[in-house]
Short mmCIF file of C-alpha atoms in Angstrom, two decimals:
data_model
loop_
_atom_site.label_atom_id
_atom_site.label_comp_id
_atom_site.label_asym_id
_atom_site.label_seq_id
_atom_site.Cartn_x
_atom_site.Cartn_y
_atom_site.Cartn_z
CA UNK A 542 19.84 -13.85 -18.01
CA UNK A 543 17.73 -15.60 -15.42
CA UNK A 544 14.84 -17.52 -16.93
CA UNK A 545 11.63 -18.21 -15.04
CA UNK A 546 9.61 -20.68 -17.09
CA UNK A 547 6.14 -22.03 -16.34
CA UNK A 548 7.29 -25.46 -17.45
CA UNK A 549 9.89 -25.67 -14.69
CA UNK A 550 9.10 -27.31 -11.34
CA UNK A 551 7.94 -24.80 -8.70
CA UNK A 552 11.15 -25.06 -6.69
CA UNK A 553 13.36 -24.18 -9.62
CA UNK A 554 11.00 -21.38 -10.68
CA UNK A 555 11.17 -19.92 -7.19
CA UNK A 556 14.96 -20.15 -7.11
CA UNK A 557 15.32 -18.59 -10.55
CA UNK A 558 12.91 -15.84 -9.65
CA UNK A 559 14.78 -15.10 -6.42
CA UNK A 560 17.96 -14.53 -8.45
CA UNK A 561 16.07 -12.06 -10.64
CA UNK A 562 14.49 -10.30 -7.65
CA UNK A 563 17.84 -9.91 -5.92
CA UNK A 564 19.40 -8.54 -9.08
CA UNK A 565 16.70 -5.87 -9.47
CA UNK A 566 16.73 -4.95 -5.77
CA UNK A 567 18.60 -1.70 -5.14
CA UNK A 568 21.66 -1.73 -2.88
CA UNK A 569 21.14 0.11 0.38
CA UNK A 570 22.99 3.42 0.42
CA UNK A 571 25.39 2.14 3.07
CA UNK A 572 27.96 4.98 3.21
CA UNK A 573 25.21 7.60 3.40
CA UNK A 574 23.32 5.65 6.07
CA UNK A 575 26.42 5.15 8.22
CA UNK A 576 27.29 8.84 7.94
CA UNK A 577 23.84 10.00 9.03
CA UNK A 578 23.61 7.38 11.77
CA UNK A 579 26.87 8.81 13.13
CA UNK A 580 25.67 12.42 12.86
CA UNK A 581 22.22 11.80 14.36
CA UNK A 582 23.37 9.37 17.07
CA UNK A 583 26.33 11.60 17.86
CA UNK A 584 24.15 14.72 18.11
CA UNK A 585 21.78 13.00 20.54
CA UNK A 586 24.77 12.04 22.71
CA UNK A 587 26.13 15.59 22.47
CA UNK A 588 22.82 17.01 23.67
CA UNK A 589 22.92 14.41 26.48
CA UNK A 590 26.41 15.59 27.41
CA UNK A 591 25.28 19.22 27.65
CA UNK A 592 22.36 18.19 29.85
CA UNK A 593 24.66 16.09 32.00
CA UNK A 594 27.16 18.98 32.45
CA UNK A 595 24.25 21.26 33.35
CA UNK A 596 22.93 18.90 36.05
CA UNK A 597 26.34 18.27 37.58
CA UNK A 598 26.92 22.04 37.70
CA UNK A 599 23.81 22.16 39.89
CA UNK A 600 25.67 19.98 42.37
CA UNK A 601 24.13 16.56 41.59
CA UNK A 602 26.43 13.56 42.09
CA UNK A 603 27.36 11.18 39.26
CA UNK A 604 24.45 8.79 39.79
CA UNK A 605 21.86 11.56 40.15
CA UNK A 606 23.22 13.33 37.08
CA UNK A 607 22.86 10.13 35.05
CA UNK A 608 19.26 9.63 36.10
CA UNK A 609 18.31 13.27 35.52
CA UNK A 610 19.96 13.30 32.08
CA UNK A 611 18.23 10.09 31.00
CA UNK A 612 14.81 11.32 32.07
CA UNK A 613 15.33 14.68 30.37
CA UNK A 614 16.27 12.92 27.10
CA UNK A 615 13.26 10.63 27.39
CA UNK A 616 11.04 13.64 27.96
CA UNK A 617 12.44 15.49 24.95
CA UNK A 618 12.05 12.42 22.71
CA UNK A 619 8.46 11.95 23.91
CA UNK A 620 7.64 15.57 23.05
CA UNK A 621 9.29 15.27 19.63
CA UNK A 622 7.34 12.05 18.98
CA UNK A 623 4.11 13.78 19.97
CA UNK A 624 4.82 16.65 17.61
CA UNK A 625 5.61 14.19 14.80
CA UNK A 626 9.33 14.92 14.40
CA UNK A 627 11.03 11.90 15.92
CA UNK A 628 10.10 9.53 13.07
CA UNK A 629 11.70 12.00 10.66
CA UNK A 630 14.90 12.00 12.74
CA UNK A 631 15.05 8.21 12.67
CA UNK A 632 14.22 8.05 8.99
CA UNK A 633 17.40 10.01 8.39
CA UNK A 634 19.55 8.59 11.15
CA UNK A 635 18.44 4.94 11.25
CA UNK A 636 20.05 3.17 14.20
CA UNK A 637 21.48 6.54 15.27
CA UNK A 638 17.93 7.44 16.26
CA UNK A 639 16.77 4.01 17.46
CA UNK A 640 19.62 2.86 19.72
CA UNK A 641 19.90 5.84 22.15
CA UNK A 642 17.43 6.04 25.03
CA UNK A 643 15.45 8.57 22.96
CA UNK A 644 14.63 5.77 20.50
CA UNK A 645 13.22 3.73 23.36
CA UNK A 646 11.05 6.68 24.40
CA UNK A 647 9.80 6.93 20.82
CA UNK A 648 8.98 3.20 20.82
CA UNK A 649 6.83 3.70 23.94
CA UNK A 650 5.09 6.95 23.05
CA UNK A 651 4.17 6.10 19.45
CA UNK A 652 2.04 3.04 20.31
CA UNK A 653 0.47 5.00 23.16
CA UNK A 654 -0.62 7.65 20.65
CA UNK A 655 -1.62 5.11 18.03
CA UNK A 656 -3.83 2.89 20.19
CA UNK A 657 -5.48 5.64 22.23
CA UNK A 658 -8.49 5.29 19.94
CA UNK A 659 -9.14 1.77 21.30
CA UNK A 660 -9.39 3.06 24.87
CA UNK A 661 -7.03 3.32 27.81
CA UNK A 662 -7.27 -0.32 28.90
CA UNK A 663 -7.45 -2.49 25.78
CA UNK A 664 -5.76 0.14 23.60
CA UNK A 665 -2.94 1.96 25.36
CA UNK A 666 -2.67 -0.53 28.23
CA UNK A 667 -2.56 -3.68 26.14
CA UNK A 668 -0.53 -2.39 23.23
CA UNK A 669 1.94 0.00 24.85
CA UNK A 670 4.75 -2.55 24.65
CA UNK A 671 4.13 -3.84 21.11
CA UNK A 672 7.39 -2.30 19.86
CA UNK A 673 9.47 -2.06 23.05
CA UNK A 674 8.29 -5.38 24.51
CA UNK A 675 10.74 -7.64 22.62
CA UNK A 676 13.63 -5.33 23.55
CA UNK A 677 12.69 -5.57 27.22
CA UNK A 678 12.12 -9.33 27.21
CA UNK A 679 15.40 -10.20 25.53
CA UNK A 680 17.31 -7.48 27.36
CA UNK A 681 16.21 -8.96 30.66
CA UNK A 682 16.89 -12.54 29.53
CA UNK A 683 20.38 -11.49 28.40
CA UNK A 684 20.97 -9.88 31.79
CA UNK A 685 19.97 -13.10 33.56
CA UNK A 686 22.33 -15.16 31.41
CA UNK A 687 25.24 -12.79 32.00
CA UNK A 688 24.46 -12.82 35.73
CA UNK A 689 24.44 -16.62 35.72
CA UNK A 690 27.77 -16.81 33.89
CA UNK A 691 29.23 -14.23 36.29
CA UNK A 692 28.03 -16.29 39.29
CA UNK A 693 29.36 -19.58 37.93
CA UNK A 694 32.69 -18.43 36.48
CA UNK A 695 33.83 -15.74 38.86
CA UNK B 747 -21.08 -26.23 -23.55
CA UNK B 748 -18.57 -23.41 -23.41
CA UNK B 749 -19.44 -20.05 -21.91
CA UNK B 750 -20.53 -17.83 -24.77
CA UNK B 751 -18.81 -14.66 -23.55
CA UNK B 752 -15.52 -16.28 -22.66
CA UNK B 753 -12.53 -16.29 -24.97
CA UNK B 754 -9.32 -18.22 -24.45
CA UNK B 755 -8.25 -19.36 -21.02
CA UNK B 756 -9.41 -16.66 -18.62
CA UNK B 757 -10.81 -13.71 -20.54
CA UNK B 758 -14.35 -12.39 -20.93
CA UNK B 759 -15.30 -10.41 -24.02
CA UNK B 760 -18.42 -8.42 -23.13
CA UNK B 761 -21.12 -8.59 -25.78
CA UNK B 762 -22.59 -5.24 -24.74
CA UNK B 763 -19.58 -3.52 -23.19
CA UNK B 764 -20.70 -1.69 -20.03
CA UNK B 765 -20.19 2.06 -19.90
CA UNK B 766 -18.18 3.92 -17.28
CA UNK B 767 -20.65 6.77 -16.70
CA UNK B 768 -18.74 8.67 -14.05
CA UNK B 769 -15.89 8.41 -11.57
CA UNK B 770 -14.91 10.24 -8.41
CA UNK B 771 -11.72 10.48 -6.36
CA UNK B 772 -10.73 11.87 -2.97
CA UNK B 773 -7.06 11.91 -1.95
CA UNK B 774 -4.91 12.97 0.97
CA UNK B 775 -2.50 15.92 1.03
CA UNK B 776 0.59 13.88 0.07
CA UNK B 777 -1.13 12.51 -3.06
CA UNK B 778 -2.58 15.97 -3.73
CA UNK B 779 0.91 17.45 -3.90
CA UNK B 780 2.06 14.76 -6.36
CA UNK B 781 2.18 14.96 -10.16
CA UNK B 782 -1.43 13.76 -10.67
CA UNK B 783 -3.05 16.48 -8.51
CA UNK B 784 -4.96 17.97 -11.45
CA UNK B 785 -6.88 14.71 -12.02
CA UNK B 786 -8.38 14.37 -8.55
CA UNK B 787 -11.85 15.64 -7.59
CA UNK B 788 -11.07 16.46 -4.00
CA UNK B 789 -7.76 16.91 -2.18
CA UNK B 790 -7.89 16.92 1.62
CA UNK B 791 -5.81 19.47 3.59
CA UNK B 792 -5.76 17.13 6.55
CA UNK B 793 -5.84 13.36 6.12
CA UNK B 794 -7.61 13.00 9.47
CA UNK B 795 -10.62 14.59 7.72
CA UNK B 796 -12.00 15.92 11.01
CA UNK B 797 -12.70 12.43 12.38
CA UNK B 798 -11.82 10.89 15.73
CA UNK B 799 -10.05 7.82 14.35
CA UNK B 800 -8.10 7.09 11.17
CA UNK B 801 -10.54 4.30 10.34
CA UNK B 802 -13.40 6.80 10.38
CA UNK B 803 -11.40 9.12 8.14
CA UNK B 804 -10.95 6.35 5.58
CA UNK B 805 -14.64 5.45 5.80
CA UNK B 806 -15.76 9.02 5.31
CA UNK B 807 -13.48 9.40 2.31
CA UNK B 808 -15.00 6.30 0.71
CA UNK B 809 -18.52 7.45 1.53
CA UNK B 810 -17.94 10.91 0.05
CA UNK B 811 -16.34 9.43 -3.06
CA UNK B 812 -19.25 7.06 -3.68
CA UNK B 813 -21.79 9.85 -3.23
CA UNK B 814 -19.85 12.21 -5.47
CA UNK B 815 -19.66 9.53 -8.16
CA UNK B 816 -23.45 9.03 -8.11
CA UNK B 817 -24.01 12.77 -8.21
CA UNK B 818 -21.67 13.20 -11.20
CA UNK B 819 -23.47 10.35 -12.96
CA UNK B 820 -26.85 11.93 -12.19
CA UNK B 821 -28.10 8.75 -10.53
CA UNK B 822 -29.86 8.21 -7.20
CA UNK B 823 -28.84 5.54 -4.68
CA UNK B 824 -32.16 3.80 -5.26
CA UNK B 825 -31.43 3.43 -9.00
CA UNK B 826 -28.25 1.47 -8.38
CA UNK B 827 -28.68 -2.30 -8.44
CA UNK B 828 -25.46 -3.31 -6.71
CA UNK B 829 -22.54 -1.78 -4.94
CA UNK B 830 -19.24 -3.72 -5.05
CA UNK B 831 -16.51 -2.51 -2.75
CA UNK B 832 -13.71 -3.55 -0.44
CA UNK B 833 -10.68 -2.21 1.37
CA UNK B 834 -7.57 -3.29 3.28
CA UNK B 835 -8.90 -3.21 6.83
CA UNK B 836 -9.88 -6.34 8.74
CA UNK B 837 -13.31 -7.59 7.67
CA UNK B 838 -13.40 -4.79 5.01
CA UNK B 839 -15.03 -2.43 7.49
CA UNK B 840 -14.68 0.73 5.41
CA UNK B 841 -16.71 -0.78 2.59
CA UNK B 842 -19.27 -2.35 4.97
CA UNK B 843 -19.95 0.90 6.82
CA UNK B 844 -20.14 2.84 3.57
CA UNK B 845 -22.69 0.34 2.24
CA UNK B 846 -24.71 0.82 5.43
CA UNK B 847 -24.97 4.54 4.77
CA UNK B 848 -25.72 4.27 1.05
CA UNK B 849 -28.33 1.53 1.38
CA UNK B 850 -27.52 -0.07 -1.98
CA UNK B 851 -27.57 -3.91 -2.24
CA UNK B 852 -23.98 -4.72 -1.44
CA UNK B 853 -21.38 -7.37 -2.19
CA UNK B 854 -18.16 -6.96 -0.24
CA UNK B 855 -14.90 -7.89 -1.92
CA UNK B 856 -11.36 -8.47 -0.83
CA UNK B 857 -8.63 -8.57 -3.43
CA UNK B 858 -6.08 -6.58 -1.41
CA UNK B 859 -4.78 -3.81 -3.68
CA UNK B 860 -6.41 -5.39 -6.74
CA UNK B 861 -9.90 -4.64 -5.35
CA UNK B 862 -10.59 -1.77 -7.80
CA UNK B 863 -10.09 -4.02 -10.80
CA UNK B 864 -11.79 -6.98 -9.18
CA UNK B 865 -14.87 -4.83 -8.61
CA UNK B 866 -14.75 -3.37 -12.12
CA UNK B 867 -14.56 -6.85 -13.67
CA UNK B 868 -17.43 -8.19 -11.56
CA UNK B 869 -19.52 -5.04 -12.03
CA UNK B 870 -19.15 -5.30 -15.78
CA UNK B 871 -20.16 -8.99 -15.64
CA UNK B 872 -23.30 -8.19 -13.64
CA UNK B 873 -24.32 -5.59 -16.20
CA UNK B 874 -23.47 -7.52 -19.33
CA UNK B 875 -25.10 -10.60 -17.84
CA UNK B 876 -28.33 -8.66 -17.58
CA UNK B 877 -28.43 -8.66 -13.79
CA UNK B 878 -28.05 -4.93 -13.34
CA UNK B 879 -28.61 -1.59 -14.98
CA UNK B 880 -26.28 0.39 -12.71
CA UNK B 881 -23.42 -0.90 -10.55
CA UNK B 882 -21.37 1.30 -8.25
CA UNK B 883 -17.83 0.03 -7.63
CA UNK B 884 -15.00 1.44 -5.59
CA UNK B 885 -12.31 1.06 -3.00
CA UNK B 886 -9.73 3.02 -1.08
CA UNK B 887 -6.93 2.95 1.44
CA UNK B 888 -5.40 5.25 4.02
CA UNK B 889 -1.73 5.54 4.93
CA UNK B 890 -2.38 5.68 8.67
CA UNK B 891 -4.83 2.75 8.86
CA UNK B 892 -2.62 0.54 6.68
CA UNK B 893 0.51 1.37 8.67
CA UNK B 894 -1.22 0.43 11.88
CA UNK B 895 -2.67 -2.78 10.49
CA UNK B 896 0.32 -4.06 8.55
CA UNK B 897 3.37 -2.30 10.00
CA UNK B 898 4.19 0.00 12.90
CA UNK B 899 2.55 2.92 14.73
CA UNK B 900 2.68 5.99 12.48
CA UNK B 901 5.00 7.99 14.75
CA UNK B 902 7.35 5.06 15.33
CA UNK B 903 10.76 5.94 13.90
CA UNK B 904 12.16 3.42 11.43
CA UNK B 905 14.27 3.41 8.32
CA UNK B 906 12.37 1.72 5.51
CA UNK B 907 14.11 -0.27 2.81
CA UNK B 908 14.39 1.23 -0.66
CA UNK B 909 11.94 -1.33 -2.05
CA UNK B 910 9.18 -0.29 0.39
CA UNK B 911 6.18 1.64 -0.89
CA UNK B 912 3.86 4.18 0.70
CA UNK B 913 0.19 3.27 1.10
CA UNK B 914 -1.86 5.80 -0.84
CA UNK B 915 -4.41 7.82 1.10
CA UNK B 916 -7.14 7.93 -1.49
CA UNK B 917 -10.50 6.55 -2.53
CA UNK B 918 -11.90 6.02 -6.00
CA UNK B 919 -15.36 5.11 -7.23
CA UNK B 920 -16.80 4.28 -10.62
CA UNK B 921 -20.40 4.08 -11.81
CA UNK B 922 -20.98 1.41 -14.45
CA UNK B 923 -24.12 1.25 -16.59
CA UNK B 924 -25.53 -0.83 -19.40
CA UNK B 925 -25.87 2.22 -21.60
CA UNK B 926 -24.89 5.86 -21.79
CA UNK B 927 -21.97 8.05 -22.74
CA UNK B 928 -18.41 7.29 -21.81
CA UNK B 929 -15.55 4.83 -22.10
CA UNK B 930 -16.56 1.17 -22.16
CA UNK B 931 -15.22 -1.94 -20.50
CA UNK B 932 -14.63 -4.38 -23.33
CA UNK B 933 -12.74 -7.24 -21.70
CA UNK B 934 -11.85 -8.58 -18.30
CA UNK B 935 -9.28 -11.21 -17.40
CA UNK B 936 -9.63 -12.73 -13.97
CA UNK B 937 -6.23 -13.65 -12.63
CA UNK B 938 -4.92 -16.70 -10.82
CA UNK B 939 -3.16 -16.55 -7.47
CA UNK B 940 0.55 -16.93 -8.11
CA UNK B 941 3.31 -17.34 -5.55
CA UNK B 942 6.96 -17.61 -6.49
CA UNK B 943 8.11 -17.83 -2.89
CA UNK B 944 8.78 -14.16 -2.12
CA UNK B 945 8.17 -13.30 1.52
CA UNK B 946 9.49 -9.78 2.13
CA UNK B 947 6.56 -7.50 3.03
CA UNK B 948 8.82 -4.52 2.32
CA UNK B 949 9.31 -5.67 -1.27
CA UNK B 950 5.77 -6.39 -2.39
CA UNK B 951 6.47 -5.47 -6.00
CA UNK B 952 8.47 -8.69 -6.16
CA UNK B 953 5.60 -10.71 -4.69
CA UNK B 954 3.04 -9.34 -7.17
CA UNK B 955 5.04 -9.04 -10.41
CA UNK B 956 4.67 -12.76 -11.38
CA UNK B 957 0.87 -12.49 -11.09
CA UNK B 958 0.84 -9.27 -13.14
CA UNK B 959 3.02 -10.82 -15.84
CA UNK B 960 0.87 -13.97 -15.91
CA UNK B 961 -2.45 -12.12 -16.21
CA UNK B 962 -1.04 -9.76 -18.82
CA UNK B 963 0.40 -12.48 -21.06
CA UNK B 964 -2.73 -14.63 -20.64
CA UNK B 965 -4.91 -11.66 -21.59
CA UNK B 966 -2.93 -10.88 -24.73
CA UNK B 967 -2.94 -14.55 -25.73
CA UNK B 968 -6.70 -14.81 -25.11
CA UNK B 969 -7.54 -11.79 -27.26
CA UNK B 970 -4.87 -12.84 -29.78
CA UNK B 971 -3.41 -9.35 -29.59
CA UNK B 972 -0.02 -7.69 -29.38
CA UNK B 973 0.96 -5.32 -26.54
CA UNK B 974 0.64 -2.53 -29.12
CA UNK B 975 -3.13 -3.19 -29.24
CA UNK B 976 -3.25 -0.84 -26.24
CA UNK B 977 -2.14 2.78 -25.97
CA UNK B 978 -1.31 2.10 -22.37
CA UNK B 979 -0.82 -0.96 -20.20
CA UNK B 980 -0.80 -0.01 -16.55
CA UNK B 981 -0.39 -2.14 -13.43
CA UNK B 982 -1.79 -1.23 -10.03
CA UNK B 983 0.94 -0.86 -7.43
CA UNK B 984 4.08 -2.74 -8.34
CA UNK B 985 6.32 0.27 -7.80
CA UNK B 986 9.68 0.92 -9.41
CA UNK B 987 11.19 -2.51 -8.85
CA UNK B 988 8.01 -4.49 -9.44
CA UNK B 989 7.74 -2.77 -12.80
CA UNK B 990 11.28 -3.82 -13.70
CA UNK B 991 10.47 -7.41 -12.72
CA UNK B 992 7.25 -7.41 -14.75
CA UNK B 993 9.12 -6.15 -17.81
CA UNK B 994 11.68 -8.90 -17.37
CA UNK B 995 9.09 -11.66 -16.79
CA UNK B 996 6.94 -10.66 -19.78
CA UNK B 997 10.04 -10.51 -21.95
CA UNK B 998 10.85 -14.07 -20.92
CA UNK B 999 7.35 -15.05 -22.02
CA UNK B 1000 8.13 -13.51 -25.39
CA UNK B 1001 6.30 -10.18 -25.08
CA UNK B 1002 7.89 -6.78 -25.13
CA UNK B 1003 5.78 -4.17 -23.35
CA UNK B 1004 8.37 -1.55 -22.49
CA UNK B 1005 7.04 1.06 -24.94
CA UNK B 1006 3.57 1.46 -23.47
CA UNK B 1007 3.79 0.08 -19.96
CA UNK B 1008 3.83 1.86 -16.62
CA UNK B 1009 2.54 1.46 -13.07
CA UNK B 1010 0.07 3.52 -11.00
CA UNK B 1011 2.41 3.33 -7.99
CA UNK B 1012 5.12 5.08 -9.97
CA UNK B 1013 2.85 7.79 -11.40
CA UNK B 1014 1.17 8.87 -8.18
CA UNK B 1015 4.20 10.33 -6.41
CA UNK B 1016 7.16 12.26 -7.78
CA UNK B 1017 10.63 10.96 -6.89
CA UNK B 1018 11.34 13.97 -4.66
CA UNK B 1019 8.45 12.95 -2.38
CA UNK B 1020 10.83 10.28 -1.11
CA UNK B 1021 8.36 7.42 -0.93
CA UNK B 1022 11.09 5.01 -2.07
CA UNK B 1023 9.59 2.54 -4.57
CA UNK B 1024 6.28 4.44 -5.08
CA UNK B 1025 2.67 4.11 -3.96
CA UNK B 1026 0.65 1.05 -2.98
CA UNK B 1027 -2.70 0.14 -1.45
CA UNK B 1028 -6.23 -0.24 -2.81
CA UNK B 1029 -6.35 3.52 -3.26
CA UNK B 1030 -3.35 3.57 -5.57
CA UNK B 1031 -4.85 1.94 -8.66
CA UNK B 1032 -8.30 3.31 -7.70
CA UNK B 1033 -7.40 7.01 -7.80
CA UNK B 1034 -5.10 6.72 -10.81
CA UNK B 1035 -7.72 4.75 -12.79
CA UNK B 1036 -10.70 6.86 -11.71
CA UNK B 1037 -8.64 10.05 -12.03
CA UNK B 1038 -6.09 10.28 -14.79
CA UNK B 1039 -6.98 7.25 -16.90
CA UNK B 1040 -10.73 7.84 -16.93
CA UNK B 1041 -10.32 11.51 -17.81
CA UNK B 1042 -7.83 10.82 -20.58
CA UNK B 1043 -10.12 8.15 -22.01
CA UNK B 1044 -13.02 10.56 -21.83
CA UNK B 1045 -11.02 13.27 -23.57
CA UNK B 1046 -9.91 10.82 -26.25
CA UNK B 1047 -6.23 11.23 -25.35
CA UNK B 1048 -6.16 7.52 -24.71
CA UNK B 1049 -8.20 5.17 -26.86
CA UNK B 1050 -7.51 1.73 -25.43
CA UNK B 1051 -6.12 1.05 -21.98
CA UNK B 1052 -5.42 -2.23 -20.24
CA UNK B 1053 -5.44 -1.75 -16.49
CA UNK B 1054 -4.17 -4.54 -14.27
CA UNK B 1055 -5.00 -4.33 -10.58
CA UNK B 1056 -2.38 -6.12 -8.49
CA UNK B 1057 -2.81 -7.46 -4.98
CA UNK B 1058 -0.45 -8.95 -2.40
CA UNK B 1059 -2.53 -11.47 -0.50
CA UNK B 1060 -0.71 -11.36 2.82
CA UNK B 1061 -1.80 -10.67 6.36
CA UNK B 1062 0.30 -9.68 9.38
CA UNK B 1063 -0.38 -13.22 10.65
CA UNK B 1064 1.04 -15.03 7.62
CA UNK B 1065 4.03 -12.66 7.53
CA UNK B 1066 4.66 -13.32 11.22
CA UNK B 1067 4.55 -17.05 10.58
CA UNK B 1068 7.09 -16.72 7.79
CA UNK B 1069 4.78 -17.66 4.91
CA UNK B 1070 5.44 -16.45 1.38
CA UNK B 1071 3.24 -13.76 -0.17
CA UNK B 1072 0.81 -14.91 -2.90
CA UNK B 1073 0.00 -12.34 -5.56
CA UNK B 1074 -3.05 -11.77 -7.76
CA UNK B 1075 -3.76 -9.57 -10.76
CA UNK B 1076 -6.99 -8.82 -12.63
CA UNK B 1077 -6.99 -7.09 -16.00
CA UNK B 1078 -9.74 -4.86 -17.38
CA UNK B 1079 -9.66 -3.39 -20.89
CA UNK B 1080 -11.20 0.06 -21.31
CA UNK B 1081 -11.94 1.64 -24.65
CA UNK B 1082 -13.31 4.92 -25.83
CA UNK B 1083 -15.18 5.26 -29.08
#
């Protein structure tokens, strides 16, 4: 039994209360989440594979096939976001829906839709990167660091 | 000299308890397909409500609710002495724009999700103090406007934690008068801001439960009553886990409320609506109080109800800067003859 008493100093009250809060907090349904992340993420990759096989059958080389596949997936994710389905996919799949390139498309299209009401400049223009911005910034910084290490070590 | 209408630490006992003449509610489709559907006056098919922006939708809902409430009470705008309202948006714009349309002398309030009860308590004080004959109070929230202000774009995919709650799309209004037919507001306990260091905006039940427990135990001490003095004790939007915490905290203060206690956030959605911990937002306690509770008081199914509006006093700024979330809770006792 965790006691939170008014007579205790604030710090102790806070610590005692935190114990109680953590005890009441439900455990995340980890096994279920991992399973659906695998199914959703895997399905997106499978669709990507089909698209990739299709483009290479048209005679595109490896690089061109990669680019065409990525843009097709981005397009599909943008359409699904616009129709209001992509958030449902991610709700089920978690990281399985966020990590693939389709998740990035969703992170770009949803603020564009959301902030359209504030105009094209100060709305869409200024807020387009609210969700994807951090990913880009730290992705690029990480790339610099890796490049620097590569230059110095190798 | 002590204040003549005050009892105990924080409670007001009204000498001529103001009457709740009428209420009105408008809710969105998700709330309208929940278990309380039968208690709402108007259920929207589309939560955009034919407007260009979500903010306008919320505003129009509040406006319609206020007008409907006056109409049901048989009172004109010009007869109302004050309108007290607030909402969750920056600078309480929904309430401000509604007041512009109605043209009633207006006092804007912000108590986060406790705004319904804050406005009821103040409205009752204005009437019992002899400053008003009629006071119109109300508030509301909208899922889409709250998501955009406090969280992510609506269509952004994300997996929410199990302790997260869904902001209720709904507006509630109440017309208070010095006399007339209807349930009466007998007591009000104005709460203190309490912060036990919780800082997770996806677990707001935990941030608000200490305030709810404090206001509740203070109220019962002030009126020298037992929890059984009420048929129902109901908090605003603590959700499933906030309710558990409130039960635990009140038990530690020596009061057992488990027999007659529940939370608006739990009642408004059914578990299969998959909202995780339940409903939240100004609209949550507003539509449940102005809908189910008012009607059951009117019908005599409930005799005495203690409603406790709960608010998490955070902003995206304080959350971003890693501050803890202070909570507040105001209690209002309603009684039917």
